[in-house]
CSV table of C-alpha atoms in Angstrom, one decimal:
chain,number,residue,atom,x,y,z
A,1288,ASN,CA,38.9,115.3,-128.6
A,1289,ALA,CA,41.6,117.2,-130.6
A,1290,GLY,CA,39.7,116.2,-133.7
A,1291,VAL,CA,41.9,117.0,-136.7
A,1292,THR,CA,45.2,118.9,-135.9
A,1293,GLN,CA,47.0,120.7,-138.9
A,1294,THR,CA,50.6,122.5,-138.4
A,1295,PRO,CA,51.8,124.9,-139.1
A,1296,LYS,CA,49.1,127.6,-139.2
A,1297,PHE,CA,51.3,129.9,-141.4
A,1298,ARG,CA,54.3,129.7,-143.4
A,1299,ILE,CA,56.3,131.7,-145.8
A,1300,LEU,CA,58.5,129.6,-148.5
A,1301,LYS,CA,61.0,130.8,-151.0
A,1302,ILE,CA,60.5,129.6,-154.7
A,1303,GLY,CA,62.2,126.0,-154.8
A,1304,GLN,CA,62.1,125.3,-151.1
A,1305,SER,CA,60.1,122.1,-149.8
A,1306,MET,CA,58.3,121.6,-146.8
A,1307,THR,CA,55.7,119.1,-145.3
A,1308,LEU,CA,52.3,120.1,-143.9
A,1309,GLN,CA,51.6,117.7,-141.0
A,1310,CYS,CA,47.8,116.5,-140.5
A,1311,THR,CA,47.0,114.2,-137.5
A,1312,GLN,CA,43.3,112.9,-136.5
A,1313,ASP,CA,42.4,111.0,-133.3
A,1314,MET,CA,38.7,109.8,-134.6
A,1315,ASN,CA,40.2,106.4,-135.9
A,1316,HIS,CA,38.5,107.9,-139.3
A,1317,ASN,CA,39.4,105.8,-142.5
A,1318,TYR,CA,39.5,108.5,-145.0
A,1319,MET,CA,41.7,111.7,-144.9
A,1320,TYR,CA,41.8,114.4,-147.4
A,1321,TRP,CA,44.2,117.5,-148.5
A,1322,TYR,CA,42.3,120.3,-150.0
A,1323,ARG,CA,43.7,123.8,-151.0
A,1324,GLN,CA,41.6,126.8,-151.5
A,1325,ASP,CA,42.4,129.8,-153.4
A,1326,PRO,CA,41.0,133.3,-152.7
A,1327,GLY,CA,37.2,133.6,-153.4
A,1328,MET,CA,37.4,130.0,-154.7
A,1329,GLY,CA,36.1,126.7,-153.5
A,1330,LEU,CA,37.8,123.5,-152.3
A,1331,LYS,CA,40.3,121.7,-154.6
A,1332,LEU,CA,41.0,118.1,-153.6
A,1333,ILE,CA,44.9,117.5,-153.9
A,1334,TYR,CA,45.0,114.1,-152.6
A,1335,TYR,CA,42.9,111.5,-150.5
A,1336,SER,CA,43.3,108.2,-148.5
A,1337,VAL,CA,41.0,105.5,-147.9
A,1338,GLY,CA,43.2,104.1,-145.2
A,1339,ALA,CA,46.6,103.5,-144.1
A,1340,GLY,CA,48.8,102.5,-147.0
A,1341,ILE,CA,46.4,103.6,-149.5
A,1342,THR,CA,46.6,107.0,-151.5
A,1343,ASP,CA,45.0,108.3,-154.5
A,1344,LYS,CA,45.1,111.6,-156.6
A,1345,GLY,CA,42.7,114.2,-156.5
A,1346,GLU,CA,41.8,117.1,-158.8
A,1347,VAL,CA,45.1,119.0,-158.5
A,1348,PRO,CA,47.9,116.5,-157.3
A,1349,ASN,CA,50.8,118.0,-159.4
A,1350,GLY,CA,53.7,119.4,-157.2
A,1351,TYR,CA,52.5,117.5,-154.2
A,1352,ASN,CA,53.1,114.0,-152.5
A,1353,VAL,CA,51.4,112.2,-149.7
A,1354,SER,CA,51.8,109.4,-147.3
A,1355,ARG,CA,49.6,107.4,-145.1
A,1356,SER,CA,51.8,105.2,-142.9
A,1357,THR,CA,49.3,105.2,-140.1
A,1358,THR,CA,45.5,105.7,-139.6
A,1359,GLU,CA,46.4,108.9,-137.8
A,1360,ASP,CA,48.7,110.8,-139.9
A,1361,PHE,CA,48.6,111.9,-143.5
A,1362,PRO,CA,51.4,114.5,-144.2
A,1363,LEU,CA,51.4,116.6,-147.4
A,1364,ARG,CA,54.8,117.2,-148.9
A,1365,LEU,CA,55.3,120.1,-151.3
A,1366,GLU,CA,58.6,119.8,-153.3
A,1367,LEU,CA,60.2,122.6,-155.1
A,1368,ALA,CA,57.7,125.4,-153.9
A,1369,ALA,CA,56.2,127.6,-156.5
A,1370,PRO,CA,54.1,130.9,-156.3
A,1371,SER,CA,51.1,129.0,-157.6
A,1372,GLN,CA,51.2,126.9,-154.4
A,1373,THR,CA,50.4,130.1,-152.5
A,1374,SER,CA,47.0,129.1,-150.9
A,1375,VAL,CA,45.3,127.9,-147.6
A,1376,TYR,CA,45.5,124.3,-147.3
A,1377,PHE,CA,42.7,122.2,-145.5
A,1378,CYS,CA,43.2,118.7,-144.1
A,1379,ALA,CA,40.2,116.7,-143.3
A,1380,SER,CA,39.0,113.3,-142.1
A,1381,SER,CA,36.0,111.4,-142.2
A,1382,TYR,CA,34.6,107.8,-141.5
A,1383,THR,CA,33.1,106.2,-144.7
A,1384,GLY,CA,31.1,102.7,-144.1
A,1385,GLN,CA,27.6,102.1,-142.6
A,1386,GLY,CA,26.7,105.0,-140.2
A,1387,GLY,CA,29.1,107.3,-142.2
A,1388,THR,CA,30.2,110.8,-140.7
A,1389,GLU,CA,30.5,114.1,-142.0
A,1390,ALA,CA,34.1,115.6,-142.9
A,1391,PHE,CA,36.1,117.1,-139.9
A,1392,PHE,CA,38.4,119.9,-141.0
A,1393,GLY,CA,41.7,121.1,-139.5
A,1394,GLN,CA,42.0,125.1,-139.1
A,1395,GLY,CA,44.2,125.3,-142.3
A,1396,THR,CA,47.6,126.4,-143.0
A,1397,ARG,CA,48.1,129.6,-145.0
A,1398,LEU,CA,51.1,129.3,-147.3
A,1399,THR,CA,52.6,132.1,-149.1
A,1400,VAL,CA,55.4,131.0,-151.7
A,1401,VAL,CA,57.7,134.2,-152.6
B,881,ALA,CA,30.5,108.2,-159.6
B,882,GLN,CA,28.8,110.9,-157.4
B,883,SER,CA,28.7,114.6,-157.9
B,884,VAL,CA,27.2,117.5,-156.4
B,885,THR,CA,26.1,120.9,-158.2
B,886,GLN,CA,25.6,124.4,-156.4
B,887,LEU,CA,23.6,126.1,-159.1
B,888,ASP,CA,24.2,129.7,-157.7
B,889,SER,CA,28.0,130.8,-157.1
B,890,GLN,CA,26.6,134.0,-155.4
B,891,VAL,CA,23.3,134.8,-153.6
B,892,PRO,CA,22.7,138.5,-152.6
B,893,VAL,CA,19.7,139.0,-150.2
B,894,PHE,CA,18.5,141.6,-147.9
B,895,GLU,CA,18.6,141.4,-144.3
B,896,GLU,CA,15.3,139.5,-142.7
B,897,ALA,CA,14.6,138.2,-146.3
B,898,PRO,CA,14.2,134.4,-146.8
B,899,VAL,CA,16.8,132.8,-148.8
B,900,GLU,CA,17.5,129.4,-150.5
B,901,LEU,CA,20.7,127.9,-151.6
B,902,ARG,CA,20.3,125.2,-154.0
B,903,CYS,CA,22.3,121.8,-154.3
B,904,ASN,CA,21.6,119.0,-156.3
B,905,TYR,CA,23.5,115.6,-156.4
B,906,SER,CA,23.9,112.5,-158.7
B,907,SER,CA,24.4,109.3,-157.2
B,908,SER,CA,23.6,105.6,-157.9
B,909,VAL,CA,23.4,104.4,-154.3
B,910,SER,CA,22.1,105.9,-151.1
B,911,VAL,CA,23.8,109.1,-149.9
B,912,TYR,CA,24.6,111.1,-147.0
B,913,LEU,CA,24.4,115.0,-147.4
B,914,PHE,CA,26.0,117.8,-145.7
B,915,TRP,CA,25.9,121.5,-145.7
B,916,TYR,CA,29.0,123.4,-144.5
B,917,VAL,CA,29.5,127.1,-143.6
B,918,GLN,CA,32.7,129.0,-144.1
B,919,TYR,CA,32.8,132.5,-142.5
B,920,PRO,CA,35.4,134.9,-143.8
B,921,ASN,CA,38.8,134.1,-143.0
B,922,GLN,CA,38.0,130.8,-141.2
B,923,GLY,CA,37.8,127.1,-141.8
B,924,LEU,CA,34.8,124.9,-142.5
B,925,GLN,CA,32.0,124.1,-140.1
B,926,LEU,CA,29.4,121.4,-140.4
B,927,LEU,CA,26.1,123.3,-140.6
B,928,LEU,CA,23.8,120.4,-140.7
B,929,LYS,CA,23.7,116.8,-142.2
B,930,TYR,CA,21.4,114.1,-143.4
B,931,LEU,CA,22.5,110.5,-142.7
B,932,SER,CA,19.1,108.7,-142.5
B,933,GLY,CA,15.6,109.2,-141.0
B,934,SER,CA,13.7,112.4,-141.3
B,935,THR,CA,14.3,114.0,-144.5
B,936,LEU,CA,14.2,117.5,-142.9
B,937,VAL,CA,17.2,118.4,-140.9
B,938,GLU,CA,17.7,121.8,-139.0
B,939,SER,CA,20.7,123.7,-137.6
B,940,ILE,CA,20.9,125.5,-134.3
B,941,ASN,CA,21.2,128.9,-136.1
B,942,GLY,CA,17.8,128.6,-137.9
B,943,PHE,CA,18.9,127.0,-141.3
B,944,GLU,CA,17.1,123.9,-142.5
B,945,ALA,CA,17.7,121.3,-145.5
B,946,GLU,CA,15.3,118.9,-146.9
B,947,PHE,CA,16.4,115.6,-148.6
B,948,ASN,CA,14.3,115.1,-151.8
B,949,LYS,CA,15.2,111.9,-153.2
B,950,SER,CA,13.1,112.1,-156.2
B,951,GLN,CA,14.5,115.5,-157.2
B,952,THR,CA,18.0,114.5,-155.9
B,953,SER,CA,18.2,117.7,-153.9
B,954,PHE,CA,19.3,119.0,-150.6
B,955,HIS,CA,18.4,122.8,-150.7
B,956,LEU,CA,19.4,124.9,-147.8
B,957,ARG,CA,16.7,127.3,-146.5
B,958,LYS,CA,16.5,129.9,-143.8
B,959,PRO,CA,13.2,132.0,-143.3
B,960,SER,CA,15.0,135.4,-142.3
B,961,VAL,CA,18.7,136.0,-142.7
B,962,HIS,CA,21.0,138.1,-140.6
B,963,ILE,CA,24.0,140.0,-141.5
B,964,SER,CA,26.0,137.5,-139.3
B,965,ASP,CA,24.9,134.8,-141.9
B,966,THR,CA,27.3,136.3,-144.5
B,967,ALA,CA,29.4,133.3,-145.4
B,968,GLU,CA,30.2,130.7,-148.1
B,969,TYR,CA,28.2,127.7,-148.1
B,970,PHE,CA,29.5,124.4,-149.4
B,971,CYS,CA,27.2,121.4,-150.1
B,972,ALA,CA,28.7,117.8,-150.0
B,973,VAL,CA,27.6,114.2,-150.8
B,974,SER,CA,29.0,111.0,-149.7
B,975,SER,CA,27.9,107.2,-149.4
B,976,SER,CA,28.9,104.3,-147.4
B,977,ALA,CA,31.4,103.4,-149.8
B,978,SER,CA,33.0,106.7,-151.2
B,979,LYS,CA,34.7,110.0,-150.3
B,980,ILE,CA,33.0,113.0,-149.5
B,981,ILE,CA,32.7,115.4,-152.4
B,982,PHE,CA,32.1,119.1,-152.1
B,983,GLY,CA,30.3,121.6,-154.2
B,984,SER,CA,31.7,124.7,-155.6
B,985,GLY,CA,30.3,126.8,-152.9
B,986,THR,CA,27.6,129.7,-152.8
B,987,ARG,CA,28.8,133.0,-151.5
B,988,LEU,CA,25.7,134.4,-149.5
B,989,SER,CA,25.9,138.2,-149.1
B,990,ILE,CA,23.5,140.1,-146.8
B,991,ARG,CA,22.4,143.7,-147.5
B,992,PRO,CA,21.4,145.8,-144.6
């Protein structure tokens, strides 16, 4: 199983540029998440989704957008990149229901905005 | 609403000493509990989990955690740590009807 696949692994953006971080899972999980992790800090939830067509804000949604058109895919869009968005981004998925699972994480995307 | 608290942001210990990383949660429903480990410059890996059944769960590298419902805790323990255990450890909670919520993390540093 591929699990959770994130692309790209690394990216450098200029201030004001936009980009989409891709995330795909093949486990038929209902929940998907986007986190950011700044150096020496914990995880901050950006957005999450409870299923296709349903998304909700986390702790730090400003400057980001998401969509969930299918169960498998949960892309994160950065519009007008700012230096404050320099971080490592993790996508995750989980099954929430009877007999729920843990969260499975992608390998992360290291983003630098210059 | 659920929440999880990791009481210690950093825990320094000497090699071969025991360690306990504390995790408390709050929830009005039955919970699932998890510990994740993040080694330097890597992603998060599941260390162990409690979904149901035995309240004592173990990992393959010697860690264990015990679900204590009365104290709403899920502390992580290891009787003798190694340099290779140096990492950040995250506690997490979820239920059958809610998303996973992570604690703020505990940085475990091992001194030789």
